[in-house]
PDB file of C-alpha atoms in Angstrom:
ATOM      1  CA  ALA A   4      38.860  26.123 -40.784  1.00  0.00           C
ATOM      2  CA  ARG A   5      38.292  29.598 -39.406  1.00  0.00           C
ATOM      3  CA  PRO A   6      34.746  29.922 -38.064  1.00  0.00           C
ATOM      4  CA  ARG A   7      32.572  32.750 -39.361  1.00  0.00           C
ATOM      5  CA  VAL A   8      29.964  34.728 -37.552  1.00  0.00           C
ATOM      6  CA  GLY A   9      26.598  33.092 -37.967  1.00  0.00           C
ATOM      7  CA  TYR A  10      28.079  29.756 -38.986  1.00  0.00           C
ATOM      8  CA  PHE A  11      29.644  27.093 -36.911  1.00  0.00           C
ATOM      9  CA  TYR A  12      31.553  24.097 -38.026  1.00  0.00           C
ATOM     10  CA  THR A  13      30.051  20.769 -37.198  1.00  0.00           C
ATOM     11  CA  GLY A  14      30.604  18.295 -39.976  1.00  0.00           C
ATOM     12  CA  GLN A  15      27.338  16.912 -38.649  1.00  0.00           C
ATOM     13  CA  THR A  16      23.646  17.191 -39.254  1.00  0.00           C
ATOM     14  CA  SER A  17      21.516  18.584 -36.461  1.00  0.00           C
ATOM     15  CA  GLY A  18      20.234  15.034 -35.945  1.00  0.00           C
ATOM     16  CA  THR A  19      23.658  13.830 -34.873  1.00  0.00           C
ATOM     17  CA  ILE A  20      24.172  16.900 -32.649  1.00  0.00           C
ATOM     18  CA  LEU A  21      20.944  16.008 -30.898  1.00  0.00           C
ATOM     19  CA  SER A  22      21.868  12.382 -30.598  1.00  0.00           C
ATOM     20  CA  GLU A  23      25.324  13.168 -29.196  1.00  0.00           C
ATOM     21  CA  GLU A  24      23.977  15.668 -26.679  1.00  0.00           C
ATOM     22  CA  ILE A  25      21.553  13.040 -25.428  1.00  0.00           C
ATOM     23  CA  LYS A  26      24.240  10.365 -25.113  1.00  0.00           C
ATOM     24  CA  LYS A  27      26.276  12.729 -22.911  1.00  0.00           C
ATOM     25  CA  LEU A  28      23.638  12.592 -20.166  1.00  0.00           C
ATOM     26  CA  LYS A  29      24.831  10.112 -17.542  1.00  0.00           C
ATOM     27  CA  VAL A  30      22.919   8.209 -14.899  1.00  0.00           C
ATOM     28  CA  LYS A  31      25.042   9.757 -12.124  1.00  0.00           C
ATOM     29  CA  GLU A  32      23.675  13.228 -12.985  1.00  0.00           C
ATOM     30  CA  PHE A  33      20.018  12.187 -12.774  1.00  0.00           C
ATOM     31  CA  GLN A  34      19.735   9.220 -10.382  1.00  0.00           C
ATOM     32  CA  SER A  35      17.729   9.367  -7.149  1.00  0.00           C
ATOM     33  CA  LEU A  36      18.510   7.849  -3.781  1.00  0.00           C
ATOM     34  CA  PRO A  37      17.494   4.194  -3.517  1.00  0.00           C
ATOM     35  CA  VAL A  38      15.016   2.978  -0.925  1.00  0.00           C
ATOM     36  CA  VAL A  39      15.814  -0.535   0.294  1.00  0.00           C
ATOM     37  CA  ILE A  40      13.950  -3.108   2.366  1.00  0.00           C
ATOM     38  CA  SER A  41      14.758  -6.508   3.810  1.00  0.00           C
ATOM     39  CA  GLY A  42      13.338  -9.584   2.089  1.00  0.00           C
ATOM     40  CA  SER A  43      11.875 -10.780   5.367  1.00  0.00           C
ATOM     41  CA  ALA A  44       9.791  -7.600   5.852  1.00  0.00           C
ATOM     42  CA  SER A  45       6.036  -7.998   5.288  1.00  0.00           C
ATOM     43  CA  ALA A  46       4.238  -6.820   2.150  1.00  0.00           C
ATOM     44  CA  TYR A  47       2.288  -4.481   4.442  1.00  0.00           C
ATOM     45  CA  LYS A  48       5.524  -2.910   5.655  1.00  0.00           C
ATOM     46  CA  ALA A  49       6.662  -2.523   2.034  1.00  0.00           C
ATOM     47  CA  VAL A  50       3.472  -0.612   1.161  1.00  0.00           C
ATOM     48  CA  CYS A  51       3.960   1.696   4.154  1.00  0.00           C
ATOM     49  CA  GLU A  52       7.592   2.276   3.168  1.00  0.00           C
ATOM     50  CA  MET A  53       6.512   3.199  -0.369  1.00  0.00           C
ATOM     51  CA  PHE A  54       4.063   5.786   0.917  1.00  0.00           C
ATOM     52  CA  VAL A  55       6.474   7.216   3.488  1.00  0.00           C
ATOM     53  CA  GLU A  56       9.316   7.503   0.976  1.00  0.00           C
ATOM     54  CA  ASP A  57       6.980   8.341  -1.925  1.00  0.00           C
ATOM     55  CA  VAL A  58       8.540   5.866  -4.357  1.00  0.00           C
ATOM     56  CA  GLY A  59       7.019   3.318  -6.717  1.00  0.00           C
ATOM     57  CA  SER A  60       9.666   0.610  -6.272  1.00  0.00           C
ATOM     58  CA  LEU A  61      11.768  -0.715  -3.409  1.00  0.00           C
ATOM     59  CA  PHE A  62      15.021  -2.620  -3.763  1.00  0.00           C
ATOM     60  CA  VAL A  63      15.304  -5.725  -1.639  1.00  0.00           C
ATOM     61  CA  VAL A  64      18.704  -6.371  -0.064  1.00  0.00           C
ATOM     62  CA  ASP A  65      20.118  -9.441   1.680  1.00  0.00           C
ATOM     63  CA  ASP A  66      21.862  -9.433   5.065  1.00  0.00           C
ATOM     64  CA  LYS A  67      25.119  -8.268   3.424  1.00  0.00           C
ATOM     65  CA  GLY A  68      23.278  -5.291   1.906  1.00  0.00           C
ATOM     66  CA  LEU A  69      23.517  -6.740  -1.611  1.00  0.00           C
ATOM     67  CA  LEU A  70      20.739  -6.596  -4.205  1.00  0.00           C
ATOM     68  CA  ALA A  71      18.385  -9.571  -3.916  1.00  0.00           C
ATOM     69  CA  GLY A  72      15.195  -8.316  -5.584  1.00  0.00           C
ATOM     70  CA  VAL A  73      12.888  -5.518  -6.646  1.00  0.00           C
ATOM     71  CA  ILE A  74       9.311  -4.965  -5.557  1.00  0.00           C
ATOM     72  CA  SER A  75       6.929  -2.587  -7.329  1.00  0.00           C
ATOM     73  CA  ARG A  76       3.606  -0.936  -6.546  1.00  0.00           C
ATOM     74  CA  LYS A  77       2.104  -3.309  -9.107  1.00  0.00           C
ATOM     75  CA  ASP A  78       3.447  -6.418  -7.277  1.00  0.00           C
ATOM     76  CA  LEU A  79       2.004  -5.135  -4.019  1.00  0.00           C
ATOM     77  CA  LEU A  80      -1.371  -4.233  -5.540  1.00  0.00           C
ATOM     78  CA  ARG A  81      -1.614  -7.767  -6.975  1.00  0.00           C
ATOM     79  CA  THR A  82      -0.964  -9.214  -3.518  1.00  0.00           C
ATOM     80  CA  ALA A  83      -3.316  -6.748  -1.836  1.00  0.00           C
ATOM     81  CA  ILE A  84      -6.356  -7.836  -3.849  1.00  0.00           C
ATOM     82  CA  GLY A  85      -5.495 -11.525  -3.366  1.00  0.00           C
ATOM     83  CA  SER A  86      -6.665 -13.632  -0.450  1.00  0.00           C
ATOM     84  CA  GLN A  87      -3.385 -13.469   1.478  1.00  0.00           C
ATOM     85  CA  ASP A  88      -2.851 -11.387   4.614  1.00  0.00           C
ATOM     86  CA  MET A  89      -0.424  -8.559   3.720  1.00  0.00           C
ATOM     87  CA  ASN A  90       1.058  -8.802   7.216  1.00  0.00           C
ATOM     88  CA  GLN A  91       1.923 -12.469   6.725  1.00  0.00           C
ATOM     89  CA  VAL A  92       3.403 -12.422   3.201  1.00  0.00           C
ATOM     90  CA  PRO A  93       7.117 -11.564   3.201  1.00  0.00           C
ATOM     91  CA  VAL A  94       8.521  -9.336   0.478  1.00  0.00           C
ATOM     92  CA  ASN A  95      10.839 -12.085  -0.821  1.00  0.00           C
ATOM     93  CA  VAL A  96       7.850 -14.228  -1.790  1.00  0.00           C
ATOM     94  CA  ILE A  97       6.376 -11.626  -4.145  1.00  0.00           C
ATOM     95  CA  MET A  98       9.441  -9.711  -5.388  1.00  0.00           C
ATOM     96  CA  SER A  99      11.237 -10.061  -8.737  1.00  0.00           C
ATOM     97  CA  ARG A 100      14.416 -11.909  -7.923  1.00  0.00           C
ATOM     98  CA  MET A 101      18.081 -11.782  -8.983  1.00  0.00           C
ATOM     99  CA  PRO A 102      19.358 -12.623 -11.557  1.00  0.00           C
ATOM    100  CA  ASN A 103      16.133 -11.689 -13.381  1.00  0.00           C
ATOM    101  CA  ILE A 104      16.487  -8.011 -12.578  1.00  0.00           C
ATOM    102  CA  ALA A 105      17.446  -5.196 -14.903  1.00  0.00           C
ATOM    103  CA  TYR A 106      19.968  -2.753 -13.444  1.00  0.00           C
ATOM    104  CA  CYS A 107      22.393  -0.050 -14.546  1.00  0.00           C
ATOM    105  CA  LYS A 108      25.709   1.530 -13.536  1.00  0.00           C
ATOM    106  CA  ASN A 109      26.084   5.213 -12.705  1.00  0.00           C
ATOM    107  CA  ASN A 110      28.370   5.772 -15.687  1.00  0.00           C
ATOM    108  CA  ASP A 111      25.768   4.420 -18.137  1.00  0.00           C
ATOM    109  CA  SER A 112      23.958   6.899 -20.345  1.00  0.00           C
ATOM    110  CA  VAL A 113      20.437   7.968 -19.431  1.00  0.00           C
ATOM    111  CA  LEU A 114      19.497   6.918 -22.971  1.00  0.00           C
ATOM    112  CA  ASP A 115      20.545   3.286 -22.363  1.00  0.00           C
ATOM    113  CA  VAL A 116      18.434   3.210 -19.206  1.00  0.00           C
ATOM    114  CA  ALA A 117      15.461   4.735 -21.059  1.00  0.00           C
ATOM    115  CA  VAL A 118      15.692   1.983 -23.673  1.00  0.00           C
ATOM    116  CA  LEU A 119      15.987  -0.633 -20.902  1.00  0.00           C
ATOM    117  CA  LEU A 120      12.866   0.627 -19.080  1.00  0.00           C
ATOM    118  CA  ILE A 121      10.855   0.649 -22.315  1.00  0.00           C
ATOM    119  CA  THR A 122      12.085  -2.768 -23.479  1.00  0.00           C
ATOM    120  CA  LYS A 123      11.543  -4.523 -20.136  1.00  0.00           C
ATOM    121  CA  GLU A 124       8.275  -2.631 -19.477  1.00  0.00           C
ATOM    122  CA  ILE A 125       9.357  -1.580 -15.989  1.00  0.00           C
ATOM    123  CA  ASP A 126       9.273   1.739 -14.145  1.00  0.00           C
ATOM    124  CA  ALA A 127      12.584   1.661 -12.295  1.00  0.00           C
ATOM    125  CA  VAL A 128      15.997  -0.005 -12.138  1.00  0.00           C
ATOM    126  CA  PRO A 129      18.568  -0.004  -9.350  1.00  0.00           C
ATOM    127  CA  VAL A 130      21.878   1.732  -9.978  1.00  0.00           C
ATOM    128  CA  VAL A 131      24.479  -0.762  -8.776  1.00  0.00           C
ATOM    129  CA  GLN A 132      28.172  -1.124  -8.059  1.00  0.00           C
ATOM    130  CA  ALA A 133      29.759  -4.574  -8.462  1.00  0.00           C
ATOM    131  CA  LYS A 134      31.189  -6.190  -5.310  1.00  0.00           C
ATOM    132  CA  ASP A 135      32.931  -9.566  -4.961  1.00  0.00           C
ATOM    133  CA  THR A 136      29.747 -11.420  -4.144  1.00  0.00           C
ATOM    134  CA  GLY A 137      27.035  -9.347  -5.771  1.00  0.00           C
ATOM    135  CA  PHE A 138      25.775  -5.811  -6.357  1.00  0.00           C
ATOM    136  CA  GLU A 139      25.580  -2.958  -3.921  1.00  0.00           C
ATOM    137  CA  VAL A 140      22.623  -0.627  -4.599  1.00  0.00           C
ATOM    138  CA  ILE A 141      23.802   2.971  -4.873  1.00  0.00           C
ATOM    139  CA  GLY A 142      20.896   4.647  -6.661  1.00  0.00           C
ATOM    140  CA  ARG A 143      17.584   4.474  -8.453  1.00  0.00           C
ATOM    141  CA  MET A 144      16.665   5.385 -12.030  1.00  0.00           C
ATOM    142  CA  THR A 145      12.989   5.717 -12.892  1.00  0.00           C
ATOM    143  CA  LYS A 146      10.833   7.133 -15.663  1.00  0.00           C
ATOM    144  CA  THR A 147      10.622  10.253 -13.478  1.00  0.00           C
ATOM    145  CA  ASN A 148      14.404  10.661 -13.752  1.00  0.00           C
ATOM    146  CA  ILE A 149      14.175  10.156 -17.525  1.00  0.00           C
ATOM    147  CA  THR A 150      11.407  12.767 -17.697  1.00  0.00           C
ATOM    148  CA  LYS A 151      13.639  15.199 -15.779  1.00  0.00           C
ATOM    149  CA  ALA A 152      16.520  14.468 -18.170  1.00  0.00           C
ATOM    150  CA  PHE A 153      14.179  15.199 -21.097  1.00  0.00           C
ATOM    151  CA  VAL A 154      13.221  18.564 -19.563  1.00  0.00           C
ATOM    152  CA  SER A 155      16.880  19.398 -18.830  1.00  0.00           C
ATOM    153  CA  LEU A 156      17.775  18.928 -22.503  1.00  0.00           C
ATOM    154  CA  SER A 157      15.421  21.707 -23.514  1.00  0.00           C
ATOM    155  CA  SER A 158      16.632  24.124 -20.862  1.00  0.00           C
ATOM    156  CA  GLY A 159      20.138  23.973 -22.262  1.00  0.00           C
ATOM    157  CA  GLU A 160      21.576  22.843 -18.920  1.00  0.00           C
ATOM    158  CA  SER A 161      23.238  19.997 -20.722  1.00  0.00           C
ATOM    159  CA  ASN A 162      24.761  22.185 -23.417  1.00  0.00           C
ATOM    160  CA  LYS A 163      28.457  21.487 -23.083  1.00  0.00           C
ATOM    161  CA  PHE A 164      29.676  22.843 -26.456  1.00  0.00           C
TER     162      PHE A 164
ATOM    163  CA  ALA B   3      24.114  33.372 -47.349  1.00  0.00           C
ATOM    164  CA  ARG B   4      25.282  30.528 -49.542  1.00  0.00           C
ATOM    165  CA  PRO B   5      25.892  27.414 -47.454  1.00  0.00           C
ATOM    166  CA  ARG B   6      29.290  25.747 -47.667  1.00  0.00           C
ATOM    167  CA  VAL B   7      30.151  22.126 -47.410  1.00  0.00           C
ATOM    168  CA  GLY B   8      30.824  21.202 -43.799  1.00  0.00           C
ATOM    169  CA  TYR B   9      29.089  24.298 -42.491  1.00  0.00           C
ATOM    170  CA  PHE B  10      25.467  24.972 -42.093  1.00  0.00           C
ATOM    171  CA  TYR B  11      23.763  28.189 -41.303  1.00  0.00           C
ATOM    172  CA  THR B  12      21.908  28.293 -38.065  1.00  0.00           C
ATOM    173  CA  GLY B  13      22.255  31.676 -36.395  1.00  0.00           C
ATOM    174  CA  GLN B  14      21.823  29.551 -33.276  1.00  0.00           C
ATOM    175  CA  THR B  15      23.892  27.751 -30.701  1.00  0.00           C
ATOM    176  CA  SER B  16      23.534  23.982 -30.521  1.00  0.00           C
ATOM    177  CA  GLY B  17      21.637  24.514 -27.263  1.00  0.00           C
ATOM    178  CA  THR B  18      18.842  26.312 -29.058  1.00  0.00           C
ATOM    179  CA  ILE B  19      18.790  23.678 -31.831  1.00  0.00           C
ATOM    180  CA  LEU B  20      18.258  21.057 -29.154  1.00  0.00           C
ATOM    181  CA  SER B  21      15.605  23.073 -27.412  1.00  0.00           C
ATOM    182  CA  GLU B  22      13.718  23.748 -30.647  1.00  0.00           C
ATOM    183  CA  GLU B  23      13.861  20.106 -31.731  1.00  0.00           C
ATOM    184  CA  ILE B  24      12.381  19.097 -28.385  1.00  0.00           C
ATOM    185  CA  LYS B  25       9.591  21.676 -28.566  1.00  0.00           C
ATOM    186  CA  LYS B  26       8.568  20.258 -31.968  1.00  0.00           C
ATOM    187  CA  LEU B  27       7.511  16.952 -30.385  1.00  0.00           C
ATOM    188  CA  LYS B  28       3.740  17.014 -29.955  1.00  0.00           C
ATOM    189  CA  VAL B  29       1.472  15.011 -27.681  1.00  0.00           C
ATOM    190  CA  LYS B  30      -0.463  13.649 -30.670  1.00  0.00           C
ATOM    191  CA  GLU B  31       2.677  11.830 -31.905  1.00  0.00           C
ATOM    192  CA  PHE B  32       3.345  10.073 -28.585  1.00  0.00           C
ATOM    193  CA  GLN B  33       0.038   9.663 -26.740  1.00  0.00           C
ATOM    194  CA  SER B  34      -1.443   6.264 -25.875  1.00  0.00           C
ATOM    195  CA  LEU B  35      -5.044   5.148 -25.913  1.00  0.00           C
ATOM    196  CA  PRO B  36      -6.942   6.084 -22.758  1.00  0.00           C
ATOM    197  CA  VAL B  37      -8.550   3.472 -20.529  1.00  0.00           C
ATOM    198  CA  VAL B  38     -11.739   4.732 -18.911  1.00  0.00           C
ATOM    199  CA  ILE B  39     -13.980   3.463 -16.137  1.00  0.00           C
ATOM    200  CA  SER B  40     -17.286   4.525 -14.630  1.00  0.00           C
ATOM    201  CA  GLY B  41     -17.251   6.307 -11.268  1.00  0.00           C
ATOM    202  CA  SER B  42     -19.750   3.802  -9.904  1.00  0.00           C
ATOM    203  CA  ALA B  43     -17.472   0.803 -10.613  1.00  0.00           C
ATOM    204  CA  SER B  44     -15.833  -0.779  -7.545  1.00  0.00           C
ATOM    205  CA  ALA B  45     -12.201  -0.237  -6.586  1.00  0.00           C
ATOM    206  CA  TYR B  46     -11.744  -3.976  -7.093  1.00  0.00           C
ATOM    207  CA  LYS B  47     -12.975  -3.679 -10.672  1.00  0.00           C
ATOM    208  CA  ALA B  48     -10.585  -0.758 -11.227  1.00  0.00           C
ATOM    209  CA  VAL B  49      -7.624  -2.882 -10.089  1.00  0.00           C
ATOM    210  CA  CYS B  50      -8.653  -5.697 -12.445  1.00  0.00           C
ATOM    211  CA  GLU B  51      -9.010  -3.228 -15.302  1.00  0.00           C
ATOM    212  CA  MET B  52      -5.510  -1.873 -14.631  1.00  0.00           C
ATOM    213  CA  PHE B  53      -4.010  -5.346 -14.783  1.00  0.00           C
ATOM    214  CA  VAL B  54      -5.974  -6.372 -17.874  1.00  0.00           C
ATOM    215  CA  GLU B  55      -5.105  -3.175 -19.750  1.00  0.00           C
ATOM    216  CA  ASP B  56      -1.626  -2.942 -18.194  1.00  0.00           C
ATOM    217  CA  VAL B  57      -1.892   0.729 -17.293  1.00  0.00           C
ATOM    218  CA  GLY B  58      -1.069   2.632 -14.116  1.00  0.00           C
ATOM    219  CA  SER B  59      -3.960   5.126 -14.276  1.00  0.00           C
ATOM    220  CA  LEU B  60      -7.597   5.007 -15.314  1.00  0.00           C
ATOM    221  CA  PHE B  61      -9.703   7.992 -16.321  1.00  0.00           C
ATOM    222  CA  VAL B  62     -13.123   8.159 -14.745  1.00  0.00           C
ATOM    223  CA  VAL B  63     -15.936   9.351 -16.991  1.00  0.00           C
ATOM    224  CA  ASP B  64     -19.501  10.403 -16.199  1.00  0.00           C
ATOM    225  CA  ASP B  65     -22.617   9.107 -17.954  1.00  0.00           C
ATOM    226  CA  LYS B  66     -22.027  11.543 -20.843  1.00  0.00           C
ATOM    227  CA  GLY B  67     -18.513  10.132 -21.320  1.00  0.00           C
ATOM    228  CA  LEU B  68     -16.911  13.312 -19.985  1.00  0.00           C
ATOM    229  CA  LEU B  69     -13.876  13.420 -17.697  1.00  0.00           C
ATOM    230  CA  ALA B  70     -14.868  13.249 -14.023  1.00  0.00           C
ATOM    231  CA  GLY B  71     -11.716  11.963 -12.336  1.00  0.00           C
ATOM    232  CA  VAL B  72      -8.449  10.060 -12.402  1.00  0.00           C
ATOM    233  CA  ILE B  73      -7.534   7.000 -10.357  1.00  0.00           C
ATOM    234  CA  SER B  74      -3.970   5.744  -9.984  1.00  0.00           C
ATOM    235  CA  ARG B  75      -2.311   2.524  -8.820  1.00  0.00           C
ATOM    236  CA  LYS B  76      -1.229   4.491  -5.754  1.00  0.00           C
ATOM    237  CA  ASP B  77      -4.847   5.488  -4.896  1.00  0.00           C
ATOM    238  CA  LEU B  78      -5.912   1.849  -5.194  1.00  0.00           C
ATOM    239  CA  LEU B  79      -2.997   0.527  -3.140  1.00  0.00           C
ATOM    240  CA  ARG B  80      -3.873   2.993  -0.366  1.00  0.00           C
ATOM    241  CA  THR B  81      -7.463   1.726  -0.380  1.00  0.00           C
ATOM    242  CA  ALA B  82      -6.369  -1.916  -0.584  1.00  0.00           C
ATOM    243  CA  ILE B  83      -4.358  -1.796   2.640  1.00  0.00           C
ATOM    244  CA  GLY B  84      -7.123   0.093   4.429  1.00  0.00           C
ATOM    245  CA  SER B  85      -9.989  -1.553   6.259  1.00  0.00           C
ATOM    246  CA  GLN B  86     -12.544  -1.070   3.492  1.00  0.00           C
ATOM    247  CA  ASP B  87     -13.827  -3.838   1.237  1.00  0.00           C
ATOM    248  CA  MET B  88     -12.527  -3.156  -2.286  1.00  0.00           C
ATOM    249  CA  ASN B  89     -15.766  -4.553  -3.695  1.00  0.00           C
ATOM    250  CA  GLN B  90     -17.847  -2.027  -1.776  1.00  0.00           C
ATOM    251  CA  VAL B  91     -15.843   1.166  -2.358  1.00  0.00           C
ATOM    252  CA  PRO B  92     -16.784   2.897  -5.618  1.00  0.00           C
ATOM    253  CA  VAL B  93     -14.087   4.519  -7.721  1.00  0.00           C
ATOM    254  CA  ASN B  94     -15.629   7.989  -7.350  1.00  0.00           C
ATOM    255  CA  VAL B  95     -14.992   7.936  -3.598  1.00  0.00           C
ATOM    256  CA  ILE B  96     -11.222   7.474  -3.945  1.00  0.00           C
ATOM    257  CA  MET B  97     -10.434   9.180  -7.268  1.00  0.00           C
ATOM    258  CA  SER B  98      -8.907  12.619  -7.823  1.00  0.00           C
ATOM    259  CA  ARG B  99     -11.775  14.755  -9.002  1.00  0.00           C
ATOM    260  CA  MET B 100     -12.370  17.508 -11.563  1.00  0.00           C
ATOM    261  CA  PRO B 101     -11.481  20.381 -11.527  1.00  0.00           C
ATOM    262  CA  ASN B 102      -8.384  19.320  -9.561  1.00  0.00           C
ATOM    263  CA  ILE B 103      -6.992  17.273 -12.423  1.00  0.00           C
ATOM    264  CA  ALA B 104      -4.068  18.088 -14.666  1.00  0.00           C
ATOM    265  CA  TYR B 105      -4.717  17.412 -18.362  1.00  0.00           C
ATOM    266  CA  CYS B 106      -3.304  18.303 -21.767  1.00  0.00           C
ATOM    267  CA  LYS B 107      -4.409  18.791 -25.381  1.00  0.00           C
ATOM    268  CA  ASN B 108      -3.049  16.733 -28.254  1.00  0.00           C
ATOM    269  CA  ASN B 109      -1.474  19.797 -29.839  1.00  0.00           C
ATOM    270  CA  ASP B 110       0.535  20.588 -26.699  1.00  0.00           C
ATOM    271  CA  SER B 111       4.259  19.899 -26.739  1.00  0.00           C
ATOM    272  CA  VAL B 112       5.571  16.749 -25.055  1.00  0.00           C
ATOM    273  CA  LEU B 113       7.888  19.090 -23.144  1.00  0.00           C
ATOM    274  CA  ASP B 114       4.974  20.970 -21.533  1.00  0.00           C
ATOM    275  CA  VAL B 115       3.461  17.672 -20.426  1.00  0.00           C
ATOM    276  CA  ALA B 116       6.831  16.498 -19.041  1.00  0.00           C
ATOM    277  CA  VAL B 117       7.058  19.680 -16.954  1.00  0.00           C
ATOM    278  CA  LEU B 118       3.438  19.187 -15.813  1.00  0.00           C
ATOM    279  CA  LEU B 119       4.052  15.581 -14.687  1.00  0.00           C
ATOM    280  CA  ILE B 120       7.184  16.602 -12.761  1.00  0.00           C
ATOM    281  CA  THR B 121       5.592  19.664 -11.167  1.00  0.00           C
ATOM    282  CA  LYS B 122       2.388  17.923 -10.087  1.00  0.00           C
ATOM    283  CA  GLU B 123       4.255  14.719  -9.120  1.00  0.00           C
ATOM    284  CA  ILE B 124       1.907  12.510 -11.134  1.00  0.00           C
ATOM    285  CA  ASP B 125       2.513   9.670 -13.587  1.00  0.00           C
ATOM    286  CA  ALA B 126      -0.154  10.365 -16.191  1.00  0.00           C
ATOM    287  CA  VAL B 127      -2.533  12.986 -17.555  1.00  0.00           C
ATOM    288  CA  PRO B 128      -5.543  12.575 -19.819  1.00  0.00           C
ATOM    289  CA  VAL B 129      -5.383  14.090 -23.286  1.00  0.00           C
ATOM    290  CA  VAL B 130      -8.685  15.934 -23.641  1.00  0.00           C
ATOM    291  CA  GLN B 131     -10.838  17.735 -26.167  1.00  0.00           C
ATOM    292  CA  ALA B 132     -13.136  20.494 -24.932  1.00  0.00           C
ATOM    293  CA  LYS B 133     -16.884  19.952 -25.333  1.00  0.00           C
ATOM    294  CA  ASP B 134     -19.761  22.277 -24.362  1.00  0.00           C
ATOM    295  CA  THR B 135     -20.180  20.772 -20.934  1.00  0.00           C
ATOM    296  CA  GLY B 136     -16.752  19.342 -20.141  1.00  0.00           C
ATOM    297  CA  PHE B 137     -13.828  17.380 -21.532  1.00  0.00           C
ATOM    298  CA  GLU B 138     -13.882  14.303 -23.694  1.00  0.00           C
ATOM    299  CA  VAL B 139     -10.909  11.994 -23.027  1.00  0.00           C
ATOM    300  CA  ILE B 140      -9.110  11.185 -26.272  1.00  0.00           C
ATOM    301  CA  GLY B 141      -5.725   9.934 -25.046  1.00  0.00           C
ATOM    302  CA  ARG B 142      -3.257   9.322 -22.268  1.00  0.00           C
ATOM    303  CA  MET B 143       0.212  10.796 -21.699  1.00  0.00           C
ATOM    304  CA  THR B 144       2.445   9.110 -19.130  1.00  0.00           C
ATOM    305  CA  LYS B 145       6.093   9.088 -18.113  1.00  0.00           C
ATOM    306  CA  THR B 146       6.381   6.062 -20.400  1.00  0.00           C
ATOM    307  CA  ASN B 147       5.352   8.213 -23.377  1.00  0.00           C
ATOM    308  CA  ILE B 148       7.877  10.879 -22.304  1.00  0.00           C
ATOM    309  CA  THR B 149      10.577   8.191 -22.043  1.00  0.00           C
ATOM    310  CA  LYS B 150       9.720   7.045 -25.583  1.00  0.00           C
ATOM    311  CA  ALA B 151       9.910  10.646 -26.813  1.00  0.00           C
ATOM    312  CA  PHE B 152      13.350  10.956 -25.186  1.00  0.00           C
ATOM    313  CA  VAL B 153      14.535   7.815 -26.987  1.00  0.00           C
ATOM    314  CA  SER B 154      13.072   9.018 -30.299  1.00  0.00           C
ATOM    315  CA  LEU B 155      15.108  12.239 -30.086  1.00  0.00           C
ATOM    316  CA  SER B 156      18.335  10.280 -30.117  1.00  0.00           C
ATOM    317  CA  SER B 157      17.343   8.073 -33.019  1.00  0.00           C
ATOM    318  CA  GLY B 158      16.918  11.121 -35.222  1.00  0.00           C
ATOM    319  CA  GLU B 159      13.325  10.183 -36.003  1.00  0.00           C
ATOM    320  CA  SER B 160      12.320  13.658 -35.024  1.00  0.00           C
ATOM    321  CA  ASN B 161      14.908  15.341 -37.238  1.00  0.00           C
ATOM    322  CA  LYS B 162      12.820  17.530 -39.480  1.00  0.00           C
ATOM    323  CA  PHE B 163      15.565  19.847 -40.798  1.00  0.00           C
TER     324      PHE B 163
END
């Protein structure tokens, strides 16, 4: 069909246009750099690392650099008001541990990650790459990244028609 | 112009459709209930309240119930690893204080709040209603609410054409 001025052919409602534009947004375009820590580091060191790097979650890696756990500001706050000495508690005692960790790949859609964060009630997931013996952490997706993706939609940056 | 099957009149690019759909989303459709605390409560009590209510920020109100400050998980974690006793430090010593607080109205667009959260590097803002002597807190907008708004766009729930 020959397009006319003022019309454009879609065969779609505006709802599906919207939905398809959103599904085009990929993790790789919005992810942040991951901040990792060793499982043997102290909870105190983890808090300092969070403030220095200004992140709300750290990814815990084993001695091969593979994903072993995730530790959040909430985990650390729980420990901090407990009776334990933050310098004595290692991160791997209080972290969420593999395989009970949500993660994503950099080719996933931002939408899938948004649904994952909402469903699991978490603030961040590691972006991983599969290796023979586990997952290498290559990025970080948080509700901040989702918020930035939301803003980018309105600015037309993602308009690829 | 008479619409044809398979075409619809827009006079717009799909980028502007997207942008206009996003601007239609209002705070009042996505806000959560606010959790408030008194400025004289201890930091320890604030942490407990955060865990009980499962929120990352509390809004501090004065004795008239008006907005006086905001306290985040990050503020409390900073205090918790310091040398002070969490039971002795009152919330109003460590909170962010009016007028240095970002806030929104329930008729604002979700997009404006998203931009505010990104720009100010904060996780939440109170939704307020102006009173003679200050602001009453009527809701809470967080990056979680923005993430839910993002998901809702794709599901076509917000399609009002």
